[in-house]
PDB file of C-alpha atoms in Angstrom:
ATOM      1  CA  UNK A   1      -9.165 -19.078  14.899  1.00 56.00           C
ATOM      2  CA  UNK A   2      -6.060 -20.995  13.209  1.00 67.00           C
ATOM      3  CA  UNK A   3      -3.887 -18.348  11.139  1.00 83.00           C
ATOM      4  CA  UNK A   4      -2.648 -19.925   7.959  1.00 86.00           C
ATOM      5  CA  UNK A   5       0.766 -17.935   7.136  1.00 87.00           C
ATOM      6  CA  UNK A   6       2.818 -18.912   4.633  1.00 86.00           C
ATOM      7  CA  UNK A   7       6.711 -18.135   3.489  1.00 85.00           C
ATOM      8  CA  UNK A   8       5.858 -16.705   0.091  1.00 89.00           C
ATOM      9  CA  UNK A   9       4.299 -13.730   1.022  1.00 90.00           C
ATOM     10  CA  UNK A  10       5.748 -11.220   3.901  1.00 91.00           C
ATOM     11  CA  UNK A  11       4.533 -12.146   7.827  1.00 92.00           C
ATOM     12  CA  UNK A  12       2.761  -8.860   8.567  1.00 90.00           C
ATOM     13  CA  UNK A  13       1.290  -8.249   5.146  1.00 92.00           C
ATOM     14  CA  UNK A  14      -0.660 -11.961   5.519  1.00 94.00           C
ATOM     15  CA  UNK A  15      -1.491 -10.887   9.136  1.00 94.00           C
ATOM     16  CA  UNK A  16      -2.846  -6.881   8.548  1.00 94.00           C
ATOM     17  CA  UNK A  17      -5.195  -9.140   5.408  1.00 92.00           C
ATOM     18  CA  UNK A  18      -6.399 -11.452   8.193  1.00 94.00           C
ATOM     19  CA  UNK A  19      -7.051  -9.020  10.471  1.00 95.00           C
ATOM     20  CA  UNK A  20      -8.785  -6.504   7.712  1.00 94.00           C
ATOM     21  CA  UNK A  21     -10.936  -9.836   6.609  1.00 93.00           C
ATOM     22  CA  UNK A  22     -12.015 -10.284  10.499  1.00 94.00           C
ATOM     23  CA  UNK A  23     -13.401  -6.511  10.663  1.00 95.00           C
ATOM     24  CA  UNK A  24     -15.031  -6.291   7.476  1.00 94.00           C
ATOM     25  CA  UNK A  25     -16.431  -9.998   8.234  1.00 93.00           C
ATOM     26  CA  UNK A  26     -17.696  -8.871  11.609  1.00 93.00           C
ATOM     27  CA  UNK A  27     -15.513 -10.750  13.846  1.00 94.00           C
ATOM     28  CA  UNK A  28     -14.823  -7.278  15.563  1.00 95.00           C
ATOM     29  CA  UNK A  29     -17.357  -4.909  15.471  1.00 94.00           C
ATOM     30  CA  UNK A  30     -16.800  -1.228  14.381  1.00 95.00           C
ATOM     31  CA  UNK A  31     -16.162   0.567  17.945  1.00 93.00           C
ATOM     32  CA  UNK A  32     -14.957  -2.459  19.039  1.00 94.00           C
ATOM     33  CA  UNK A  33     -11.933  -3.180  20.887  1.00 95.00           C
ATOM     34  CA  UNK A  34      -9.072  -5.679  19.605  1.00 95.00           C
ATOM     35  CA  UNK A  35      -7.013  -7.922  20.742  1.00 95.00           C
ATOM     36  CA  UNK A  36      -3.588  -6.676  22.062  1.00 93.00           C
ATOM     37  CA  UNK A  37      -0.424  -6.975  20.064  1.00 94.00           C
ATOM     38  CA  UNK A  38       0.707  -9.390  22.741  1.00 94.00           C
ATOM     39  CA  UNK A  39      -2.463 -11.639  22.567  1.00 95.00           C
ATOM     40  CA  UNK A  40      -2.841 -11.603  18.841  1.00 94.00           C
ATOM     41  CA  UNK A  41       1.219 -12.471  18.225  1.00 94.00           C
ATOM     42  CA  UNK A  42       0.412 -15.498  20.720  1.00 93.00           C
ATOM     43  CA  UNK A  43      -2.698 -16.617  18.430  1.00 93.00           C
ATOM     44  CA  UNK A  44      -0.520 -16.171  15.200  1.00 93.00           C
ATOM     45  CA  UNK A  45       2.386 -17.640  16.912  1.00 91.00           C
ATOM     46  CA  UNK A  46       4.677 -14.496  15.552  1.00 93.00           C
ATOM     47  CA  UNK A  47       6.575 -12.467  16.960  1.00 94.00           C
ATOM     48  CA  UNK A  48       5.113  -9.219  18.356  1.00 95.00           C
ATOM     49  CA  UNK A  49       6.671  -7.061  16.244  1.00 95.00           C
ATOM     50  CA  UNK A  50       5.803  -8.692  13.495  1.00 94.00           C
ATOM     51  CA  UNK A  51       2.138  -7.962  15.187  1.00 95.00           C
ATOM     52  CA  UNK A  52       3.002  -4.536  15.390  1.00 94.00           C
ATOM     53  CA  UNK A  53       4.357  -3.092  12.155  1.00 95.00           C
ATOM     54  CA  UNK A  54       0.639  -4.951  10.449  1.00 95.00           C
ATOM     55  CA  UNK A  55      -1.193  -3.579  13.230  1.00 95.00           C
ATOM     56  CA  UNK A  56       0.871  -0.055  12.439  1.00 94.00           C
ATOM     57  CA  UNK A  57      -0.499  -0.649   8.989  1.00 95.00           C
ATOM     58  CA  UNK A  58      -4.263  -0.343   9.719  1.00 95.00           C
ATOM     59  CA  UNK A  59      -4.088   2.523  11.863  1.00 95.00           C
ATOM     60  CA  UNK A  60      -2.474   4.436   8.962  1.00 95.00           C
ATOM     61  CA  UNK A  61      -5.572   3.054   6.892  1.00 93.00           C
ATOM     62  CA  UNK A  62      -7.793   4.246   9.692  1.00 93.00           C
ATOM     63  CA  UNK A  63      -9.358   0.685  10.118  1.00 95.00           C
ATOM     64  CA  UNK A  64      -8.260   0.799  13.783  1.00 96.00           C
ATOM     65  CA  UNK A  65      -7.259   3.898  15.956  1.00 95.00           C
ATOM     66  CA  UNK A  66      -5.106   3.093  18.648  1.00 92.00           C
ATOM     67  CA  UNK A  67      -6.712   4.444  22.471  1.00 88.00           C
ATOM     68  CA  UNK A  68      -4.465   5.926  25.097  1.00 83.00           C
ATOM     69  CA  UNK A  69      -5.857   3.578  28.030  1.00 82.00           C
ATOM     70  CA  UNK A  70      -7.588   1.143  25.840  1.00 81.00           C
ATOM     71  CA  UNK A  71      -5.861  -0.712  23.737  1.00 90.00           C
ATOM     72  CA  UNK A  72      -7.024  -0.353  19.491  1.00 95.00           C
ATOM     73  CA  UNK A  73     -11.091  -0.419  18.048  1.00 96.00           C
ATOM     74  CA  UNK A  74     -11.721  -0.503  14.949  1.00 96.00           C
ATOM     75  CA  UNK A  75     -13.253   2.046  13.182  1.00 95.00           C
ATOM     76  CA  UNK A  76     -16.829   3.483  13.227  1.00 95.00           C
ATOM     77  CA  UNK A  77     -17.139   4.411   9.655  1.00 95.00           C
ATOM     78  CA  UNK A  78     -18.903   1.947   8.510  1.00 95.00           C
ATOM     79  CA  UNK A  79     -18.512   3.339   4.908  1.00 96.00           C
ATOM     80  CA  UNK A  80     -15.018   3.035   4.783  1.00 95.00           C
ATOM     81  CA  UNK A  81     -15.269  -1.035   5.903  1.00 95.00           C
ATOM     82  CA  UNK A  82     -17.784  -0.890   3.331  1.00 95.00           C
ATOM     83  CA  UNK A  83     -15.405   0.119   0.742  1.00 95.00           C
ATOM     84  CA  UNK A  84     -12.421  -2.297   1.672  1.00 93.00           C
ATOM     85  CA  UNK A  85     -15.317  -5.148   1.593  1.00 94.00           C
ATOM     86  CA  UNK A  86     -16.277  -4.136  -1.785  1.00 95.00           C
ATOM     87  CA  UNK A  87     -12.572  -3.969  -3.471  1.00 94.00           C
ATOM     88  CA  UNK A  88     -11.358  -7.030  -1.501  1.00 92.00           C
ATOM     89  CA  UNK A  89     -14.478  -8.598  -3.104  1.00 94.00           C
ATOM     90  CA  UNK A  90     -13.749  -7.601  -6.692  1.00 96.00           C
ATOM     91  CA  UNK A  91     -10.421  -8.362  -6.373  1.00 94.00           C
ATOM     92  CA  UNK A  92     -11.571 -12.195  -5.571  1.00 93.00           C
ATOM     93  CA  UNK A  93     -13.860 -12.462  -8.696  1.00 94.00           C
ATOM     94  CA  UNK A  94     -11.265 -11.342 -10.943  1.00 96.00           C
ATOM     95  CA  UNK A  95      -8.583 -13.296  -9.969  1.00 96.00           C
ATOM     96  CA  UNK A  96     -11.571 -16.116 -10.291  1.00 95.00           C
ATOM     97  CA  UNK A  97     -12.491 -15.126 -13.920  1.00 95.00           C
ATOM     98  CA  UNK A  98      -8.694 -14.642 -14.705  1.00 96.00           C
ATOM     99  CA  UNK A  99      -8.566 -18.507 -13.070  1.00 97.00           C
ATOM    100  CA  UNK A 100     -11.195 -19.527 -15.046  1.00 96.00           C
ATOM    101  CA  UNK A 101     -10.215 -17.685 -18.619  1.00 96.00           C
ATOM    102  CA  UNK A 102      -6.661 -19.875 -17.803  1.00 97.00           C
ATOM    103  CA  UNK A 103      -8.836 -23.135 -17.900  1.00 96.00           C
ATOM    104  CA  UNK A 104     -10.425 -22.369 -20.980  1.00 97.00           C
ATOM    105  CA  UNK A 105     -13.909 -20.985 -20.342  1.00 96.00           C
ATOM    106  CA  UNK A 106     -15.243 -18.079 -21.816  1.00 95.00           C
ATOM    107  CA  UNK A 107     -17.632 -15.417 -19.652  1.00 93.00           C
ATOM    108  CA  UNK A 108     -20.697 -17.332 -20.863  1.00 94.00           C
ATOM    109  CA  UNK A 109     -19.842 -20.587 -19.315  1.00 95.00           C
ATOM    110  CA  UNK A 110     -18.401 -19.206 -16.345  1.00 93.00           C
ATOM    111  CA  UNK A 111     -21.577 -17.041 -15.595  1.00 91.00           C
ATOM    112  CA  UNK A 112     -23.024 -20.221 -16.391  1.00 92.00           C
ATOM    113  CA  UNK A 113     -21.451 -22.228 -14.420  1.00 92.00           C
ATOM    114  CA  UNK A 114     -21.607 -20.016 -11.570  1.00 91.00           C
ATOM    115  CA  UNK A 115     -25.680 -19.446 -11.912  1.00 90.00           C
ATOM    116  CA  UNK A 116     -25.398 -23.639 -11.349  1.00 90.00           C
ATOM    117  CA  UNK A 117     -23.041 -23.611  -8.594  1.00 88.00           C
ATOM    118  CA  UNK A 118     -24.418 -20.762  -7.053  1.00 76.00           C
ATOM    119  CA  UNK A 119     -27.241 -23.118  -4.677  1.00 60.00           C
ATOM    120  CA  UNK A 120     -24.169 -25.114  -3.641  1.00 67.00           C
ATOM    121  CA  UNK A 121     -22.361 -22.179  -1.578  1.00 57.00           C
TER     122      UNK A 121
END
């Protein structure tokens, strides 16, 4: 899957969001392993410390727990990726409505306008 990293934003920070949106997306299922630091640097074409310090990140979130002869899974509490799915979800409609409120519409057209487009997704 093609990583699209950009300069404006800090390497691992785009990476650790990629990686969070592949777990709570079901790419990699909760108790399931993850690619190494080595393979995923390779897909990303970073560097793997880079890979690391996001990878760092999410274990200190408790996303992924890093095993002694196994490599990282991600976590089994499915509450918790229930959560981050939520808030990363609100997070997307409001920067959407703030969007919208920028182009003019009020909440009644862009409820509107999302009740027409809604078929379309």
């Amino acid at each position: 899957m093609a990583w699209n990293l950009d300069s404006d934003r800090p390497i691992y920070a785009q990476i650790l969001e990629e990686i969070q949106l592949r777990i709570i997306a079901g790419q990699y299922q909760p108790g399931g392993k993850i690619p190494s630091v080595r393979e995923f640097a390779a897909e990303a074409g970073v560097n793997p410390n880079t890979m690391q310090k996001a990878l760092s990140e999410l274990e200190r979130y408790g996303l992924v727990m890093a095993q002694r002869t196994s490599g990282r899974v991600v976590t089994e509490d499915m509450e918790m990726i229930k959560e981050i799915r939520s808030k990363l979800a609100r997070e997307q409609i409001l920067a959407f409505i703030d969007k919208m409120k920028k182009l003019g519409f009020n909440k009644e057209e862009i409820v509107a306008m999302v009740a027409q487009t809604g078929g379309e997704a």
